[in-house]
Amino acid sequence: MRIVLFNPFYLPIRNPRTLRIRRIIQSLKLNYSVILFCSKNSISKDQTESLVTKVGLKIFLQQNLNNSQILSRLATTLKKFIWPDSYVFHNLSIGLSYWIKYSKPLDVVITISQPFSTHLIGLLLKLKNPKICWIADIGDNYSENPTNSLYPLFKPLMKYYEKRILTKSDFIVFNSEFIKTYYLSKYLLDSNKIHIIPNGSAIDFAHFYKLHSDHLILSYIGNTYEPVRNGVRELGLLLQALSMSGMDLEKIEIWLVGKQCDALIAFVQQMKCVKIIYCDSESDLLTIYQKTNILLNFANINYPGLPSKLDEYKLSGLPIINFYFGSDDPAINYLGNEEHILNFKLENQEPSMLISFIEKYRNFHFKQVGLEDGIDTLWLELIKKTNQ
């Protein structure tokens, strides 16, 4: 039996999905033959590269258009009319290449979103061979996702497509209970075919130790998006609290690690204490965790999902300030009530709470040496069920 994964993206492009794909490959490669089909892009130096087949169209990123306002606006307009999403042609070319050249009758197919058009491959392969085992790995909602750029007139088609994926796939994998709860509230689904497998951590914290820094470092590790999570309000409150604290502001740094949205970049542009950092490897990311005193988690404004970095945050054992708007924010339950976690409501809590927490936990580290996340076992158990 061979496990075949599909997604347009893979390393060296770094996003939550490519890191999840690598983890799936690492979980399964010792027990099964595993291969990933993705779009053509640069070769990475990752140890999983030999298990990757890059076919179809070359991946084309939005930043390639940044030098031309006209082309950028044209691309933005076109994305409003391309269904299911703007990567559909990449996925069709990948699926067609696999169908013609590489498919085997006993393959177990795993389509991984985002982008959601990746699951179109699973639907098409089911048409060709209804007996093929198809696992749909879904990390975000689709039809009601506020980042979706399609015109509202596509909403009925989006819901129909989403429902077909959920009903036609043999198994569904969600990365959190919160996404599962969301989909069960929207569609009548067989709960027996649903599995929860978190993203896990890209970092091995088994031998984690702190690195000394002369500065107090507060880090947000992850991406920000409009309109879901821009971090502007959180950072404003944090800076207000620090200015009131009496601490030496020259000895404080705030690190924003990842791809940040335009609103946040504009907000911090003149702030010397804020640094935007891009991280290209796990070793660089580990160093950032080692130098960080307190982690920051920005609130989702209008989206019920769980930020993908929280698995990693928990495993690090570092103190966390978790900003939120409403008590139904899934990050509150996920992070729990550990002493080194502050759940801070943005609307009606005093900045003094932030000051007290920072002063108390600035030199704290809750060691979790060797803590296993269990993800390898969860994927292996799911694959065993495909033989039953």
CSV table of C-alpha atoms in Angstrom, one decimal:
chain,number,residue,atom,x,y,z
A,1,MET,CA,0.0,0.0,0.0
A,2,ARG,CA,1.2,3.5,-0.9
A,3,ILE,CA,0.3,6.8,0.8
A,4,VAL,CA,-0.1,9.6,-1.8
A,5,LEU,CA,-0.3,13.2,-0.5
A,6,PHE,CA,-1.6,16.2,-2.6
A,7,ASN,CA,-1.1,19.9,-2.1
A,8,PRO,CA,0.4,22.6,-4.4
A,9,PHE,CA,2.9,23.8,-1.8
A,10,TYR,CA,5.9,22.2,-0.2
A,11,LEU,CA,9.2,23.3,1.2
A,12,PRO,CA,11.2,25.5,0.8
A,13,ILE,CA,7.9,27.5,0.9
A,14,ARG,CA,7.1,27.7,4.6
A,15,ASN,CA,3.5,28.0,5.9
A,16,PRO,CA,1.4,26.0,8.3
A,17,ARG,CA,0.4,23.6,5.6
A,18,THR,CA,3.8,22.7,4.3
A,19,LEU,CA,5.0,22.1,7.8
A,20,ARG,CA,2.0,19.8,8.5
A,21,ILE,CA,2.7,17.9,5.3
A,22,ARG,CA,6.3,17.3,6.3
A,23,ARG,CA,5.1,16.0,9.7
A,24,ILE,CA,2.7,13.6,8.0
A,25,ILE,CA,5.5,12.3,5.8
A,26,GLN,CA,7.8,11.8,8.8
A,27,SER,CA,5.0,10.0,10.7
A,28,LEU,CA,4.3,7.5,8.0
A,29,LYS,CA,7.5,7.0,6.0
A,30,LEU,CA,9.0,4.3,8.2
A,31,ASN,CA,6.0,2.0,7.9
A,32,TYR,CA,4.7,2.9,4.4
A,33,SER,CA,5.7,4.0,1.0
A,34,VAL,CA,4.9,7.7,0.9
A,35,ILE,CA,4.9,10.2,-1.9
A,36,LEU,CA,3.8,13.8,-2.2
A,37,PHE,CA,2.6,15.4,-5.4
A,38,CYS,CA,2.9,19.2,-5.5
A,39,SER,CA,3.5,22.0,-7.9
A,40,LYS,CA,6.9,22.8,-9.3
A,41,ASN,CA,9.0,25.1,-7.2
A,42,SER,CA,12.5,25.3,-5.8
A,43,ILE,CA,14.3,22.2,-4.4
A,44,SER,CA,14.6,22.2,-0.7
A,45,LYS,CA,17.3,20.6,1.4
A,46,ASP,CA,14.8,18.9,3.7
A,47,GLN,CA,15.3,15.2,4.3
A,48,THR,CA,11.8,14.4,2.9
A,49,GLU,CA,12.7,15.9,-0.5
A,50,SER,CA,13.4,12.5,-2.0
A,51,LEU,CA,9.7,11.5,-1.4
A,52,VAL,CA,8.4,14.5,-3.3
A,53,THR,CA,7.3,14.6,-7.0
A,54,LYS,CA,6.9,18.1,-8.4
A,55,VAL,CA,4.6,18.1,-11.4
A,56,GLY,CA,2.2,20.3,-13.2
A,57,LEU,CA,2.3,24.1,-13.2
A,58,LYS,CA,5.1,26.0,-11.5
A,59,ILE,CA,3.9,27.6,-8.2
A,60,PHE,CA,3.2,31.3,-8.6
A,61,LEU,CA,3.0,33.5,-5.5
A,62,GLN,CA,1.3,36.8,-5.0
A,63,GLN,CA,4.5,38.5,-4.0
A,64,ASN,CA,5.7,38.0,-7.6
A,65,LEU,CA,3.3,40.7,-8.6
A,66,ASN,CA,4.4,43.3,-6.0
A,67,ASN,CA,6.5,45.3,-8.5
A,68,SER,CA,3.5,46.0,-10.6
A,69,GLN,CA,0.4,47.7,-9.2
A,70,ILE,CA,-1.6,47.0,-12.3
A,71,LEU,CA,-0.8,43.2,-12.4
A,72,SER,CA,-1.4,43.0,-8.6
A,73,ARG,CA,-4.9,44.6,-9.0
A,74,LEU,CA,-5.7,42.4,-11.9
A,75,ALA,CA,-4.7,39.2,-10.0
A,76,THR,CA,-6.8,40.4,-7.0
A,77,THR,CA,-9.9,40.9,-9.3
A,78,LEU,CA,-9.4,37.5,-11.0
A,79,LYS,CA,-9.3,35.7,-7.7
A,80,LYS,CA,-12.8,36.9,-7.0
A,81,PHE,CA,-14.1,34.8,-10.0
A,82,ILE,CA,-11.9,31.7,-9.9
A,83,TRP,CA,-13.7,28.8,-8.1
A,84,PRO,CA,-13.0,27.0,-5.8
A,85,ASP,CA,-10.0,29.2,-5.4
A,86,SER,CA,-7.1,30.6,-7.4
A,87,TYR,CA,-5.0,27.4,-7.1
A,88,VAL,CA,-7.5,25.3,-8.9
A,89,PHE,CA,-5.3,25.1,-12.0
A,90,HIS,CA,-2.3,24.0,-10.0
A,91,ASN,CA,-4.3,21.3,-8.4
A,92,LEU,CA,-5.9,20.1,-11.7
A,93,SER,CA,-2.5,19.9,-13.3
A,94,ILE,CA,-1.1,17.9,-10.3
A,95,GLY,CA,-4.2,15.6,-10.3
A,96,LEU,CA,-4.0,15.0,-14.0
A,97,SER,CA,-0.3,14.2,-14.0
A,98,TYR,CA,-0.9,11.7,-11.2
A,99,TRP,CA,-3.9,10.2,-12.9
A,100,ILE,CA,-2.1,9.6,-16.2
A,101,LYS,CA,1.4,8.7,-15.1
A,102,TYR,CA,1.6,7.6,-11.5
A,103,SER,CA,-1.7,6.2,-10.1
A,104,LYS,CA,-1.9,2.8,-8.6
A,105,PRO,CA,-5.2,0.9,-7.7
A,106,LEU,CA,-4.3,0.4,-4.0
A,107,ASP,CA,-3.1,4.0,-3.3
A,108,VAL,CA,-4.5,5.7,-0.2
A,109,VAL,CA,-5.0,9.4,-1.2
A,110,ILE,CA,-4.7,12.3,1.3
A,111,THR,CA,-5.7,15.7,0.0
A,112,ILE,CA,-4.6,18.5,2.3
A,113,SER,CA,-6.0,22.0,2.5
A,114,GLN,CA,-5.6,25.0,2.3
A,115,PRO,CA,-6.0,25.7,-0.6
A,116,PHE,CA,-9.4,24.0,-0.6
A,117,SER,CA,-9.3,23.3,-4.3
A,118,THR,CA,-6.8,20.5,-3.4
A,119,HIS,CA,-9.8,18.3,-2.5
A,120,LEU,CA,-11.0,18.6,-6.1
A,121,ILE,CA,-8.3,16.0,-6.8
A,122,GLY,CA,-10.0,13.6,-4.3
A,123,LEU,CA,-13.4,14.1,-5.9
A,124,LEU,CA,-12.1,13.4,-9.4
A,125,LEU,CA,-10.1,10.3,-8.3
A,126,LYS,CA,-13.3,9.0,-6.7
A,127,LEU,CA,-15.1,9.4,-10.0
A,128,LYS,CA,-12.4,7.4,-11.7
A,129,ASN,CA,-12.1,4.7,-9.1
A,130,PRO,CA,-14.9,4.7,-6.4
A,131,LYS,CA,-13.0,2.1,-4.4
A,132,ILE,CA,-10.0,4.3,-3.8
A,133,CYS,CA,-9.5,5.3,-0.2
A,134,TRP,CA,-9.6,9.1,0.1
A,135,ILE,CA,-8.7,11.0,3.3
A,136,ALA,CA,-9.6,14.8,3.3
A,137,ASP,CA,-7.3,16.7,5.7
A,138,ILE,CA,-9.0,20.0,6.5
A,139,GLY,CA,-7.3,22.7,8.5
A,140,ASP,CA,-9.8,25.6,8.1
A,141,ASN,CA,-13.4,26.2,7.1
A,142,TYR,CA,-14.0,27.1,3.5
A,143,SER,CA,-17.4,28.5,2.6
A,144,GLU,CA,-17.5,30.9,5.6
A,145,ASN,CA,-13.8,31.8,5.9
A,146,PRO,CA,-13.5,35.6,6.1
A,147,THR,CA,-10.2,35.4,4.0
A,148,ASN,CA,-12.0,33.9,1.1
A,149,SER,CA,-11.8,36.3,-1.8
A,150,LEU,CA,-14.6,34.9,-4.0
A,151,TYR,CA,-17.7,37.1,-4.7
A,152,PRO,CA,-20.7,36.3,-2.5
A,153,LEU,CA,-22.6,35.0,-5.5
A,154,PHE,CA,-20.4,31.9,-5.4
A,155,LYS,CA,-21.5,31.1,-1.8
A,156,PRO,CA,-24.1,28.4,-2.8
A,157,LEU,CA,-21.5,26.7,-5.0
A,158,MET,CA,-18.9,26.9,-2.3
A,159,LYS,CA,-21.3,25.2,0.2
A,160,TYR,CA,-22.2,22.5,-2.3
A,161,TYR,CA,-18.5,21.8,-3.0
A,162,GLU,CA,-17.7,21.8,0.7
A,163,LYS,CA,-20.5,19.3,1.5
A,164,ARG,CA,-19.4,17.0,-1.4
A,165,ILE,CA,-15.9,16.8,0.0
A,166,LEU,CA,-17.2,16.0,3.5
A,167,THR,CA,-19.6,13.3,2.4
A,168,LYS,CA,-17.7,11.7,-0.5
A,169,SER,CA,-14.3,11.3,1.4
A,170,ASP,CA,-13.8,8.0,3.3
A,171,PHE,CA,-12.2,9.8,6.2
A,172,ILE,CA,-12.0,13.4,7.4
A,173,VAL,CA,-9.1,14.8,9.4
A,174,PHE,CA,-9.5,18.1,11.3
A,175,ASN,CA,-6.6,19.6,13.2
A,176,SER,CA,-8.7,20.6,16.2
A,177,GLU,CA,-11.9,19.8,18.0
A,178,PHE,CA,-13.1,23.3,17.3
A,179,ILE,CA,-13.0,22.8,13.5
A,180,LYS,CA,-14.8,19.5,14.0
A,181,THR,CA,-17.5,21.2,16.1
A,182,TYR,CA,-17.9,23.9,13.5
A,183,TYR,CA,-18.5,21.4,10.7
A,184,LEU,CA,-20.8,19.1,12.7
A,185,SER,CA,-23.0,22.2,13.4
A,186,LYS,CA,-23.2,22.9,9.6
A,187,TYR,CA,-23.5,19.5,8.0
A,188,LEU,CA,-25.0,16.1,8.9
A,189,LEU,CA,-21.8,14.0,9.0
A,190,ASP,CA,-20.8,10.5,10.1
A,191,SER,CA,-18.8,11.2,13.2
A,192,ASN,CA,-17.1,7.7,12.9
A,193,LYS,CA,-15.1,8.8,9.9
A,194,ILE,CA,-13.8,12.0,11.6
A,195,HIS,CA,-10.4,12.1,13.2
A,196,ILE,CA,-8.6,14.8,15.1
A,197,ILE,CA,-4.9,15.1,14.4
A,198,PRO,CA,-3.2,18.4,15.5
A,199,ASN,CA,-0.5,20.1,13.6
A,200,GLY,CA,2.1,19.4,16.2
A,201,SER,CA,5.4,21.2,16.5
A,202,ALA,CA,8.0,21.8,13.9
A,203,ILE,CA,10.5,22.1,16.7
A,204,ASP,CA,11.9,19.4,18.9
A,205,PHE,CA,11.8,20.8,22.4
A,206,ALA,CA,13.2,17.6,24.1
A,207,HIS,CA,16.5,19.3,24.9
A,208,PHE,CA,15.2,22.8,25.0
A,209,TYR,CA,17.2,25.3,27.1
A,210,LYS,CA,17.1,29.1,27.5
A,211,LEU,CA,19.7,31.4,25.9
A,212,HIS,CA,20.7,34.5,27.9
A,213,SER,CA,19.7,37.9,26.5
A,214,ASP,CA,20.2,41.3,28.1
A,215,HIS,CA,16.7,42.2,26.8
A,216,LEU,CA,13.3,41.2,27.9
A,217,ILE,CA,11.9,39.6,24.7
A,218,LEU,CA,8.2,39.2,23.9
A,219,SER,CA,7.6,37.2,20.8
A,220,TYR,CA,4.6,36.6,18.5
A,221,ILE,CA,5.5,33.7,16.3
A,222,GLY,CA,3.2,33.2,13.3
A,223,ASN,CA,1.5,35.1,10.5
A,224,THR,CA,-1.1,37.9,10.7
A,225,TYR,CA,-4.0,38.3,8.2
A,226,GLU,CA,-6.7,40.8,7.4
A,227,PRO,CA,-9.5,40.6,8.4
A,228,VAL,CA,-9.0,37.6,10.7
A,229,ARG,CA,-6.0,38.5,12.9
A,230,ASN,CA,-4.0,41.7,12.5
A,231,GLY,CA,-2.5,42.1,16.0
A,232,VAL,CA,-2.7,45.9,16.0
A,233,ARG,CA,-5.0,46.3,19.0
A,234,GLU,CA,-3.0,43.7,21.0
A,235,LEU,CA,0.3,45.4,20.3
A,236,GLY,CA,-1.1,48.8,21.2
A,237,LEU,CA,-2.3,47.6,24.6
A,238,LEU,CA,1.0,45.8,25.2
A,239,LEU,CA,3.0,48.9,24.4
A,240,GLN,CA,0.7,51.0,26.6
A,241,ALA,CA,1.2,48.6,29.5
A,242,LEU,CA,5.0,48.6,29.1
A,243,SER,CA,5.1,52.4,29.0
A,244,MET,CA,3.2,52.4,32.3
A,245,SER,CA,5.3,49.7,33.9
A,246,GLY,CA,8.4,51.7,35.0
A,247,MET,CA,10.6,49.0,33.3
A,248,ASP,CA,13.5,50.1,31.3
A,249,LEU,CA,12.0,50.3,27.8
A,250,GLU,CA,15.5,50.3,26.2
A,251,LYS,CA,15.9,46.7,27.5
A,252,ILE,CA,12.6,45.5,26.0
A,253,GLU,CA,12.1,44.1,22.5
A,254,ILE,CA,9.0,42.8,20.8
A,255,TRP,CA,9.6,40.2,18.0
A,256,LEU,CA,7.1,39.6,15.3
A,257,VAL,CA,8.3,36.3,13.7
A,258,GLY,CA,6.7,35.5,10.3
A,259,LYS,CA,4.7,37.1,7.5
A,260,GLN,CA,2.9,40.1,8.9
A,261,CYS,CA,-0.1,42.0,7.4
A,262,ASP,CA,0.2,45.5,6.0
A,263,ALA,CA,-1.8,47.0,8.9
A,264,LEU,CA,0.6,45.6,11.5
A,265,ILE,CA,3.7,46.6,9.5
A,266,ALA,CA,2.4,50.2,9.2
A,267,PHE,CA,1.6,50.3,12.9
A,268,VAL,CA,5.1,49.3,14.1
A,269,GLN,CA,7.1,51.0,11.4
A,270,GLN,CA,8.5,53.8,13.6
A,271,MET,CA,8.8,51.7,16.7
A,272,LYS,CA,12.4,50.8,17.6
A,273,CYS,CA,11.5,48.2,20.1
A,274,VAL,CA,9.6,46.1,17.6
A,275,LYS,CA,11.4,43.8,15.2
A,276,ILE,CA,9.9,41.9,12.3
A,277,ILE,CA,11.8,38.7,11.8
A,278,TYR,CA,11.6,36.1,8.9
A,279,CYS,CA,12.6,32.6,9.8
A,280,ASP,CA,13.8,30.1,7.2
A,281,SER,CA,14.8,27.1,9.2
A,282,GLU,CA,13.9,25.1,12.4
A,283,SER,CA,17.3,25.9,13.9
A,284,ASP,CA,16.7,29.6,13.5
A,285,LEU,CA,13.2,29.2,15.0
A,286,LEU,CA,14.5,27.2,17.9
A,287,THR,CA,17.0,30.0,18.7
A,288,ILE,CA,14.1,32.5,18.7
A,289,TYR,CA,12.2,30.3,21.3
A,290,GLN,CA,15.3,30.0,23.3
A,291,LYS,CA,15.8,33.8,23.5
A,292,THR,CA,12.1,34.6,24.1
A,293,ASN,CA,10.9,35.3,27.7
A,294,ILE,CA,7.1,35.4,27.0
A,295,LEU,CA,5.1,34.4,23.9
A,296,LEU,CA,2.2,36.4,22.5
A,297,ASN,CA,-0.9,35.0,20.9
A,298,PHE,CA,-3.0,37.5,18.9
A,299,ALA,CA,-6.8,37.1,18.9
A,300,ASN,CA,-8.9,36.0,16.0
A,301,ILE,CA,-11.4,38.7,15.3
A,302,ASN,CA,-14.1,36.9,13.3
A,303,TYR,CA,-13.0,33.3,12.9
A,304,PRO,CA,-13.5,30.3,15.2
A,305,GLY,CA,-10.3,28.4,14.3
A,306,LEU,CA,-7.3,27.7,16.4
A,307,PRO,CA,-4.0,29.3,15.4
A,308,SER,CA,-1.6,26.6,14.1
A,309,LYS,CA,1.3,27.7,16.3
A,310,LEU,CA,-0.4,27.0,19.6
A,311,ASP,CA,0.7,23.3,19.6
A,312,GLU,CA,4.3,24.6,19.4
A,313,TYR,CA,3.6,27.3,22.0
A,314,LYS,CA,2.4,24.7,24.6
A,315,LEU,CA,5.3,22.3,24.0
A,316,SER,CA,7.8,25.1,24.5
A,317,GLY,CA,6.9,25.5,28.2
A,318,LEU,CA,7.3,29.3,27.9
A,319,PRO,CA,4.8,31.8,29.5
A,320,ILE,CA,2.0,32.9,27.1
A,321,ILE,CA,-0.1,36.0,26.9
A,322,ASN,CA,-3.2,34.9,25.0
A,323,PHE,CA,-5.3,37.8,23.8
A,324,TYR,CA,-9.0,37.2,23.1
A,325,PHE,CA,-12.3,39.0,22.3
A,326,GLY,CA,-15.0,36.5,23.5
A,327,SER,CA,-15.1,33.7,26.0
A,328,ASP,CA,-15.9,31.3,23.2
A,329,ASP,CA,-12.4,31.7,21.7
A,330,PRO,CA,-11.1,28.1,21.3
A,331,ALA,CA,-7.5,29.1,22.4
A,332,ILE,CA,-8.7,29.7,26.0
A,333,ASN,CA,-9.8,26.0,26.4
A,334,TYR,CA,-6.9,24.7,24.4
A,335,LEU,CA,-4.2,26.5,26.4
A,336,GLY,CA,-5.9,25.7,29.7
A,337,ASN,CA,-5.4,27.3,33.1
A,338,GLU,CA,-1.7,26.8,33.7
A,339,GLU,CA,-0.1,29.3,36.0
A,340,HIS,CA,2.2,30.6,33.3
A,341,ILE,CA,-0.7,31.4,30.8
A,342,LEU,CA,-2.6,34.7,30.9
A,343,ASN,CA,-5.8,34.9,29.0
A,344,PHE,CA,-6.3,38.6,28.5
A,345,LYS,CA,-9.7,39.9,27.2
A,346,LEU,CA,-9.1,42.9,24.9
A,347,GLU,CA,-12.3,44.8,25.6
A,348,ASN,CA,-12.5,45.3,29.3
A,349,GLN,CA,-9.3,44.2,31.2
A,350,GLU,CA,-6.8,46.6,32.5
A,351,PRO,CA,-3.2,46.9,31.1
A,352,SER,CA,-2.0,46.5,34.7
A,353,MET,CA,-2.7,42.8,34.4
A,354,LEU,CA,-0.2,42.6,31.6
A,355,ILE,CA,2.4,44.4,33.7
A,356,SER,CA,1.9,42.1,36.7
A,357,PHE,CA,2.2,39.0,34.5
A,358,ILE,CA,5.3,40.2,32.6
A,359,GLU,CA,7.1,41.1,35.8
A,360,LYS,CA,6.2,37.8,37.5
A,361,TYR,CA,7.1,35.5,34.6
A,362,ARG,CA,9.8,37.3,32.7
A,363,ASN,CA,12.4,34.7,33.9
A,364,PHE,CA,10.1,31.7,34.1
A,365,HIS,CA,10.3,28.4,32.1
A,366,PHE,CA,8.0,25.5,32.7
A,367,LYS,CA,10.2,22.6,31.5
A,368,GLN,CA,8.5,19.9,29.5
A,369,VAL,CA,11.5,17.8,28.4
A,370,GLY,CA,10.7,14.9,26.2
A,371,LEU,CA,7.0,15.6,26.0
A,372,GLU,CA,5.4,13.6,23.1
A,373,ASP,CA,2.6,15.1,21.0
A,374,GLY,CA,1.3,11.6,19.9
A,375,ILE,CA,0.8,12.7,16.3
A,376,ASP,CA,2.8,9.9,14.7
A,377,THR,CA,0.6,7.4,16.5
A,378,LEU,CA,-2.6,9.2,15.4
A,379,TRP,CA,-1.6,9.1,11.7
A,380,LEU,CA,-0.5,5.4,11.9
A,381,GLU,CA,-3.8,4.4,13.5
A,382,LEU,CA,-5.8,6.2,10.9
A,383,ILE,CA,-3.9,4.5,8.0
A,384,LYS,CA,-4.5,1.1,9.6
A,385,LYS,CA,-8.3,1.8,9.4
A,386,THR,CA,-8.1,2.2,5.6
A,387,ASN,CA,-7.3,-1.5,5.4
A,388,GLN,CA,-10.4,-2.5,7.4
